[in-house]
Amino acid sequence: MKVLFCYRYGVIGGVSTQLLNRYTHFSAEYDIGVLYESDHGMVAHFPPGVARVTATDEAREDAIRQADPDVVVVIDSPGFLSAWQRAGSPGSLILEVHTTTANLSYLGELAVVPDHIVTVSEYMRAKLGALGLSPISVVPNCLDQRWYADTVPPALDSTPVAWIGKLDGHKRWRAAADLLDQVATTTPGVTPLLVGGYTAPESEVAALTTKLASSPALGSARWLPRVDYDLMPALYSAIAANGGLTVSTTTDESFGMSVAEALVRGCPVIAPAVGALPEILPEEALYPPGDWPAAAGLARRALTDSGFRTALMSTAQLVRERTATEYALAAFANVLQRSAKAALS
């Protein structure tokens, strides 16, 4: 059976890492292909010929037609939906939804009826069900074996308080910078750490560098525009081993992959009580959305109270089980089997 995954952009981490996990697991049983609208270094992680960039509407249509798939999985990509239609609507259509942003508005204007909907959390199932979409299966994001590899964290001369994400309004990096500034100002020995931004618009990068240069405690901050995905597990472990934590300032999350990654590596997290985050974080880790004094208070307590740090990690085993490759991929295999039957009927 030929399965074709279609997504907007290839970037290490997030959805693209899920696709690589699926390719690794399913390629012995299925003929897997991956199409992107653009690539930021992900295509090369697949074997030659598996993943490719289709940068125009015509290229997407031609690639789908040539693939002649039995199942097409379109992920948060209206452009691929229209290309699939123009290509003659081959195979069974699975619509996979990860986004929680304004991009979600296209679901209210669907010109096609998918055979199945896949999403990543109960929060998203309810959100999509309210739009009248069905049937819906929850397939949580999964973490591969690199996240369970042993590392020897280095001893640092300060305590990292990290924020990891895209430089955009959805992740609220500006609020994050202010939060890190406040925590570092009021807690001796803290080094703010910001990770992400190498795909950000030049204007956002310029705004961040200005912020780092002009804020009181951010002069000692570390900004890593990009960290190789293979190194991220060790980074989370180093933050935790040196008494640090990660903070989230997001406006919404369909799953909360960076939060899950941190917990799996033993790194405490504080985050706003939004989206699916209450499904994977304990109540102690959550602050009211937009309540930055509360967020700063939780961060400071996590830096000084060992009992509180233990409480912040109380859902780590649940997250390990939910993100286990076997669990997530078995759930997706069930969807593929249902779609294959629909394509043959």
Short mmCIF file of C-alpha atoms in Angstrom, two decimals:
data_model
loop_
_atom_site.label_atom_id
_atom_site.label_comp_id
_atom_site.label_asym_id
_atom_site.label_seq_id
_atom_site.Cartn_x
_atom_site.Cartn_y
_atom_site.Cartn_z
CA MET A 1 0.00 0.00 0.00
CA LYS A 2 1.29 3.44 -0.94
CA VAL A 3 0.97 6.10 1.76
CA LEU A 4 1.80 9.71 0.92
CA PHE A 5 2.30 12.29 3.69
CA CYS A 6 1.94 15.96 2.72
CA TYR A 7 3.07 18.80 4.97
CA ARG A 8 3.92 22.49 4.61
CA TYR A 9 7.59 22.52 5.63
CA GLY A 10 10.38 20.20 6.61
CA VAL A 11 12.14 21.27 9.79
CA ILE A 12 13.84 19.08 12.36
CA GLY A 13 11.50 18.57 15.31
CA GLY A 14 7.72 18.82 15.51
CA VAL A 15 5.59 17.25 12.80
CA SER A 16 8.51 16.36 10.55
CA THR A 17 10.11 14.27 13.27
CA GLN A 18 6.82 12.41 13.61
CA LEU A 19 6.95 11.69 9.88
CA LEU A 20 10.49 10.37 10.14
CA ASN A 21 9.43 8.10 13.02
CA ARG A 22 6.53 6.83 10.94
CA TYR A 23 8.75 6.20 7.93
CA THR A 24 11.18 4.21 10.06
CA HIS A 25 8.38 2.13 11.55
CA PHE A 26 6.10 1.66 8.54
CA SER A 27 8.45 1.45 5.58
CA ALA A 28 8.81 -2.33 5.88
CA GLU A 29 5.06 -2.71 5.43
CA TYR A 30 4.04 0.31 3.35
CA ASP A 31 5.49 2.28 0.46
CA ILE A 32 5.98 5.67 2.16
CA GLY A 33 6.45 9.04 0.46
CA VAL A 34 6.68 12.54 1.94
CA LEU A 35 5.97 15.84 0.18
CA TYR A 36 6.84 19.28 1.54
CA GLU A 37 6.08 22.75 0.25
CA SER A 38 9.49 23.92 1.53
CA ASP A 39 12.44 22.43 3.39
CA HIS A 40 14.69 23.66 6.19
CA GLY A 41 16.96 20.64 6.43
CA MET A 42 14.54 17.75 6.99
CA VAL A 43 14.49 16.09 3.56
CA ALA A 44 18.08 14.87 3.96
CA HIS A 45 17.12 12.89 7.07
CA PHE A 46 15.06 10.52 4.92
CA PRO A 47 16.61 7.99 2.52
CA PRO A 48 17.05 9.37 -1.02
CA GLY A 49 13.80 9.61 -2.93
CA VAL A 50 11.49 9.28 0.06
CA ALA A 51 10.95 12.98 0.78
CA ARG A 52 10.91 15.82 -1.73
CA VAL A 53 10.02 19.50 -2.03
CA THR A 54 7.09 20.56 -4.20
CA ALA A 55 7.34 24.35 -4.17
CA THR A 56 4.44 25.24 -6.49
CA ASP A 57 0.79 24.28 -6.87
CA GLU A 58 1.60 22.54 -10.14
CA ALA A 59 4.48 20.58 -8.60
CA ARG A 60 2.27 19.40 -5.75
CA GLU A 61 -0.47 18.30 -8.11
CA ASP A 62 1.99 16.47 -10.39
CA ALA A 63 3.71 14.74 -7.45
CA ILE A 64 0.43 13.44 -6.04
CA ARG A 65 -0.72 12.24 -9.45
CA GLN A 66 2.58 10.48 -10.11
CA ALA A 67 2.62 8.84 -6.69
CA ASP A 68 -0.83 7.30 -7.30
CA PRO A 69 -1.24 6.73 -3.55
CA ASP A 70 -3.68 4.44 -1.81
CA VAL A 71 -3.78 6.74 1.21
CA VAL A 72 -2.98 10.46 1.31
CA VAL A 73 -2.33 12.10 4.70
CA VAL A 74 -2.55 15.89 4.49
CA ILE A 75 -1.26 17.66 7.59
CA ASP A 76 -2.31 21.28 8.24
CA SER A 77 -1.84 22.10 4.54
CA PRO A 78 -4.77 23.55 2.56
CA GLY A 79 -2.50 23.83 -0.50
CA PHE A 80 -2.03 20.07 -0.56
CA LEU A 81 -5.77 19.50 -0.18
CA SER A 82 -6.50 21.49 -3.32
CA ALA A 83 -3.60 19.81 -5.14
CA TRP A 84 -5.03 16.40 -4.19
CA GLN A 85 -8.38 17.39 -5.64
CA ARG A 86 -6.84 18.65 -8.88
CA ALA A 87 -4.87 15.41 -9.14
CA GLY A 88 -8.15 13.49 -9.25
CA SER A 89 -8.53 12.78 -5.50
CA PRO A 90 -6.55 9.51 -5.58
CA GLY A 91 -6.87 7.07 -2.70
CA SER A 92 -8.35 7.57 0.73
CA LEU A 93 -7.87 10.96 2.40
CA ILE A 94 -6.74 11.35 6.01
CA LEU A 95 -6.70 14.91 7.34
CA GLU A 96 -4.24 15.30 10.20
CA VAL A 97 -4.53 18.39 12.39
CA HIS A 98 -1.79 19.67 14.69
CA THR A 99 -2.20 23.44 14.37
CA THR A 100 -4.20 25.51 16.85
CA THR A 101 -3.54 28.88 15.23
CA ALA A 102 -5.53 30.94 12.72
CA ASN A 103 -4.51 28.32 10.16
CA LEU A 104 -7.26 26.18 11.68
CA SER A 105 -9.88 28.37 10.00
CA TYR A 106 -9.56 26.42 6.74
CA LEU A 107 -11.36 23.50 8.40
CA GLY A 108 -14.57 25.48 8.38
CA GLU A 109 -14.34 25.87 4.61
CA LEU A 110 -13.42 22.33 3.54
CA ALA A 111 -14.48 21.55 0.00
CA VAL A 112 -13.77 17.83 0.54
CA VAL A 113 -14.90 15.31 3.14
CA PRO A 114 -11.94 13.39 4.58
CA ASP A 115 -12.33 9.68 5.23
CA HIS A 116 -10.74 10.15 8.64
CA ILE A 117 -9.42 12.87 10.94
CA VAL A 118 -6.27 12.40 13.03
CA THR A 119 -5.20 14.72 15.81
CA VAL A 120 -2.88 14.58 18.81
CA SER A 121 -4.85 15.17 22.02
CA GLU A 122 -8.27 15.01 23.62
CA TYR A 123 -8.26 18.80 23.62
CA MET A 124 -7.95 18.78 19.85
CA ARG A 125 -10.52 16.01 19.45
CA ALA A 126 -13.08 18.20 21.23
CA LYS A 127 -12.04 21.27 19.24
CA LEU A 128 -12.45 19.48 15.90
CA GLY A 129 -15.61 17.68 16.97
CA ALA A 130 -17.18 21.08 17.69
CA LEU A 131 -16.63 21.89 14.00
CA GLY A 132 -18.68 18.85 13.01
CA LEU A 133 -15.71 16.78 11.86
CA SER A 134 -15.71 12.99 12.23
CA PRO A 135 -14.57 10.30 12.66
CA ILE A 136 -11.61 11.49 14.75
CA SER A 137 -8.75 9.39 16.12
CA VAL A 138 -6.20 10.64 18.66
CA VAL A 139 -2.63 9.70 17.79
CA PRO A 140 -0.24 11.37 20.24
CA ASN A 141 3.18 12.54 19.15
CA CYS A 142 5.95 10.05 19.82
CA LEU A 143 9.59 10.20 20.83
CA ASP A 144 12.17 7.83 19.40
CA GLN A 145 14.97 6.03 21.22
CA ARG A 146 17.39 8.97 21.18
CA TRP A 147 15.26 10.52 23.92
CA TYR A 148 16.07 7.61 26.22
CA ALA A 149 19.81 7.45 25.55
CA ASP A 150 22.10 8.02 28.52
CA THR A 151 24.08 11.25 28.60
CA VAL A 152 26.56 12.74 31.04
CA PRO A 153 25.40 16.31 31.68
CA PRO A 154 28.18 18.87 32.09
CA ALA A 155 28.53 20.83 35.30
CA LEU A 156 27.77 24.46 34.48
CA ASP A 157 28.82 27.55 36.40
CA SER A 158 25.24 28.88 36.46
CA THR A 159 21.64 27.65 36.45
CA PRO A 160 19.87 27.75 33.06
CA VAL A 161 16.27 28.91 32.79
CA ALA A 162 15.32 28.08 29.22
CA TRP A 163 12.65 28.97 26.72
CA ILE A 164 12.45 26.87 23.55
CA GLY A 165 10.29 27.76 20.55
CA LYS A 166 9.68 29.77 17.42
CA LEU A 167 10.11 33.52 17.35
CA ASP A 168 6.46 34.31 16.73
CA GLY A 169 3.39 35.68 18.42
CA HIS A 170 1.92 32.25 19.00
CA LYS A 171 4.81 31.20 21.24
CA ARG A 172 5.04 34.75 22.68
CA TRP A 173 8.82 35.02 22.66
CA ARG A 174 8.68 38.67 23.75
CA ALA A 175 6.79 37.72 26.90
CA ALA A 176 9.31 34.92 27.39
CA ALA A 177 12.24 37.32 27.18
CA ASP A 178 10.63 39.60 29.76
CA LEU A 179 9.91 36.61 32.00
CA LEU A 180 13.48 35.32 31.81
CA ASP A 181 14.74 38.84 32.45
CA GLN A 182 12.61 39.12 35.59
CA VAL A 183 13.61 35.71 36.94
CA ALA A 184 17.31 36.31 36.30
CA THR A 185 17.14 39.76 37.88
CA THR A 186 15.63 38.44 41.10
CA THR A 187 17.46 35.08 41.37
CA PRO A 188 21.27 35.06 41.65
CA GLY A 189 23.23 32.63 39.51
CA VAL A 190 20.63 32.24 36.74
CA THR A 191 21.51 32.33 33.05
CA PRO A 192 18.58 32.90 30.66
CA LEU A 193 18.68 30.55 27.65
CA LEU A 194 16.62 31.02 24.50
CA VAL A 195 16.58 28.27 21.88
CA GLY A 196 15.07 28.73 18.43
CA GLY A 197 14.67 31.28 15.69
CA TYR A 198 16.79 30.17 12.75
CA THR A 199 13.73 30.13 10.46
CA ALA A 200 12.33 33.40 11.86
CA PRO A 201 11.85 36.54 9.75
CA GLU A 202 14.75 38.99 9.87
CA SER A 203 12.57 41.53 11.70
CA GLU A 204 11.93 39.09 14.57
CA VAL A 205 15.62 38.24 14.87
CA ALA A 206 16.48 41.94 14.95
CA ALA A 207 13.88 42.52 17.66
CA LEU A 208 15.28 39.67 19.74
CA THR A 209 18.89 40.81 19.51
CA THR A 210 17.83 44.33 20.47
CA LYS A 211 15.96 42.92 23.45
CA LEU A 212 18.98 40.90 24.55
CA ALA A 213 21.20 43.96 24.34
CA SER A 214 18.87 46.34 26.15
CA SER A 215 17.22 44.33 28.95
CA PRO A 216 18.85 44.43 32.40
CA ALA A 217 19.58 40.74 32.98
CA LEU A 218 19.60 39.50 29.40
CA GLY A 219 23.10 40.72 28.70
CA SER A 220 24.33 37.39 30.11
CA ALA A 221 21.70 35.37 28.25
CA ARG A 222 22.57 32.66 25.75
CA TRP A 223 20.68 32.54 22.47
CA LEU A 224 20.98 29.40 20.36
CA PRO A 225 19.15 30.01 17.06
CA ARG A 226 19.41 26.33 16.20
CA VAL A 227 20.33 23.14 18.05
CA ASP A 228 20.65 19.89 16.13
CA TYR A 229 17.72 17.68 17.05
CA ASP A 230 20.08 14.87 18.07
CA LEU A 231 21.54 17.17 20.73
CA MET A 232 18.24 18.29 22.26
CA PRO A 233 17.91 15.37 24.72
CA ALA A 234 21.33 16.18 26.18
CA LEU A 235 20.42 19.88 26.37
CA TYR A 236 17.30 19.19 28.45
CA SER A 237 19.31 16.86 30.71
CA ALA A 238 21.99 19.51 31.21
CA ILE A 239 19.38 22.10 32.17
CA ALA A 240 17.84 19.73 34.72
CA ALA A 241 21.15 18.48 36.15
CA ASN A 242 22.24 22.05 36.86
CA GLY A 243 19.08 22.90 38.78
CA GLY A 244 17.33 24.68 35.92
CA LEU A 245 13.99 24.41 34.20
CA THR A 246 12.19 25.33 31.01
CA VAL A 247 9.36 27.83 30.78
CA SER A 248 6.59 28.03 28.21
CA THR A 249 4.70 31.20 27.27
CA THR A 250 2.60 29.76 24.44
CA THR A 251 -0.92 30.94 23.60
CA ASP A 252 -2.17 27.44 22.75
CA GLU A 253 -0.85 23.92 22.18
CA SER A 254 -2.36 20.97 20.37
CA PHE A 255 0.00 18.61 22.24
CA GLY A 256 3.04 20.39 23.71
CA MET A 257 5.98 18.55 22.21
CA SER A 258 8.76 20.60 23.79
CA VAL A 259 7.06 20.19 27.17
CA ALA A 260 6.88 16.42 26.69
CA GLU A 261 10.51 16.29 25.61
CA ALA A 262 11.62 18.16 28.71
CA LEU A 263 9.67 15.89 31.07
CA VAL A 264 11.01 12.73 29.44
CA ARG A 265 14.54 14.02 30.06
CA GLY A 266 13.84 14.87 33.70
CA CYS A 267 13.63 18.63 33.18
CA PRO A 268 10.92 20.52 35.11
CA VAL A 269 8.57 22.77 33.15
CA ILE A 270 6.21 25.60 33.99
CA ALA A 271 3.60 26.58 31.42
CA PRO A 272 0.29 28.37 30.96
CA ALA A 273 -2.88 26.33 31.44
CA VAL A 274 -3.81 26.36 27.76
CA GLY A 275 -4.68 23.81 25.09
CA ALA A 276 -3.54 20.25 25.75
CA LEU A 277 -0.86 21.19 28.29
CA PRO A 278 -3.07 20.27 31.29
CA GLU A 279 -3.20 16.74 29.81
CA ILE A 280 0.54 16.25 30.29
CA LEU A 281 1.53 18.63 33.11
CA PRO A 282 0.59 18.51 36.80
CA GLU A 283 -1.53 21.30 38.22
CA GLU A 284 1.48 22.65 40.13
CA ALA A 285 3.25 23.44 36.85
CA LEU A 286 0.45 25.55 35.37
CA TYR A 287 -0.11 29.28 35.68
CA PRO A 288 -3.08 31.34 34.46
CA PRO A 289 -2.53 32.45 30.84
CA GLY A 290 -0.94 35.88 30.71
CA ASP A 291 -0.26 36.02 34.48
CA TRP A 292 3.47 36.73 34.22
CA PRO A 293 3.99 37.47 37.94
CA ALA A 294 2.54 34.01 38.69
CA ALA A 295 4.80 32.45 36.07
CA ALA A 296 7.85 34.17 37.54
CA GLY A 297 6.86 33.01 41.01
CA LEU A 298 6.61 29.39 39.88
CA ALA A 299 9.98 29.62 38.12
CA ARG A 300 11.69 31.06 41.18
CA ARG A 301 10.15 28.38 43.39
CA ALA A 302 11.31 25.65 40.98
CA LEU A 303 14.85 26.99 41.29
CA THR A 304 14.93 26.87 45.07
CA ASP A 305 12.44 24.22 46.31
CA SER A 306 13.47 20.60 45.67
CA GLY A 307 10.09 19.26 46.77
CA PHE A 308 8.35 21.52 44.27
CA ARG A 309 10.70 20.34 41.53
CA THR A 310 9.70 16.76 42.34
CA ALA A 311 6.01 17.72 42.09
CA LEU A 312 6.63 19.31 38.69
CA MET A 313 7.91 15.94 37.45
CA SER A 314 4.95 13.89 38.73
CA THR A 315 3.48 13.31 35.25
CA ALA A 316 6.77 12.33 33.61
CA GLN A 317 5.99 8.60 33.56
CA LEU A 318 2.56 9.24 32.03
CA VAL A 319 4.23 11.30 29.31
CA ARG A 320 6.80 8.57 28.68
CA GLU A 321 4.01 6.05 28.18
CA ARG A 322 1.92 8.35 25.98
CA THR A 323 4.83 9.31 23.74
CA ALA A 324 6.23 5.78 23.42
CA THR A 325 6.85 4.99 19.76
CA GLU A 326 4.99 1.68 20.00
CA TYR A 327 1.87 3.33 21.42
CA ALA A 328 1.60 6.19 18.95
CA LEU A 329 2.50 4.20 15.86
CA ALA A 330 0.10 1.38 16.74
CA ALA A 331 -2.66 4.00 16.96
CA PHE A 332 -1.70 5.41 13.56
CA ALA A 333 -1.49 1.91 12.06
CA ASN A 334 -5.13 1.37 13.02
CA VAL A 335 -6.07 4.51 11.11
CA LEU A 336 -4.10 3.39 8.06
CA GLN A 337 -5.79 0.01 8.08
CA ARG A 338 -9.23 1.61 8.23
CA SER A 339 -8.31 3.98 5.41
CA ALA A 340 -6.93 1.14 3.28
CA LYS A 341 -10.22 -0.71 3.62
CA ALA A 342 -12.09 2.43 2.63
CA ALA A 343 -9.86 2.87 -0.44
CA LEU A 344 -10.53 -0.71 -1.56
CA SER A 345 -14.29 -0.64 -0.99
#
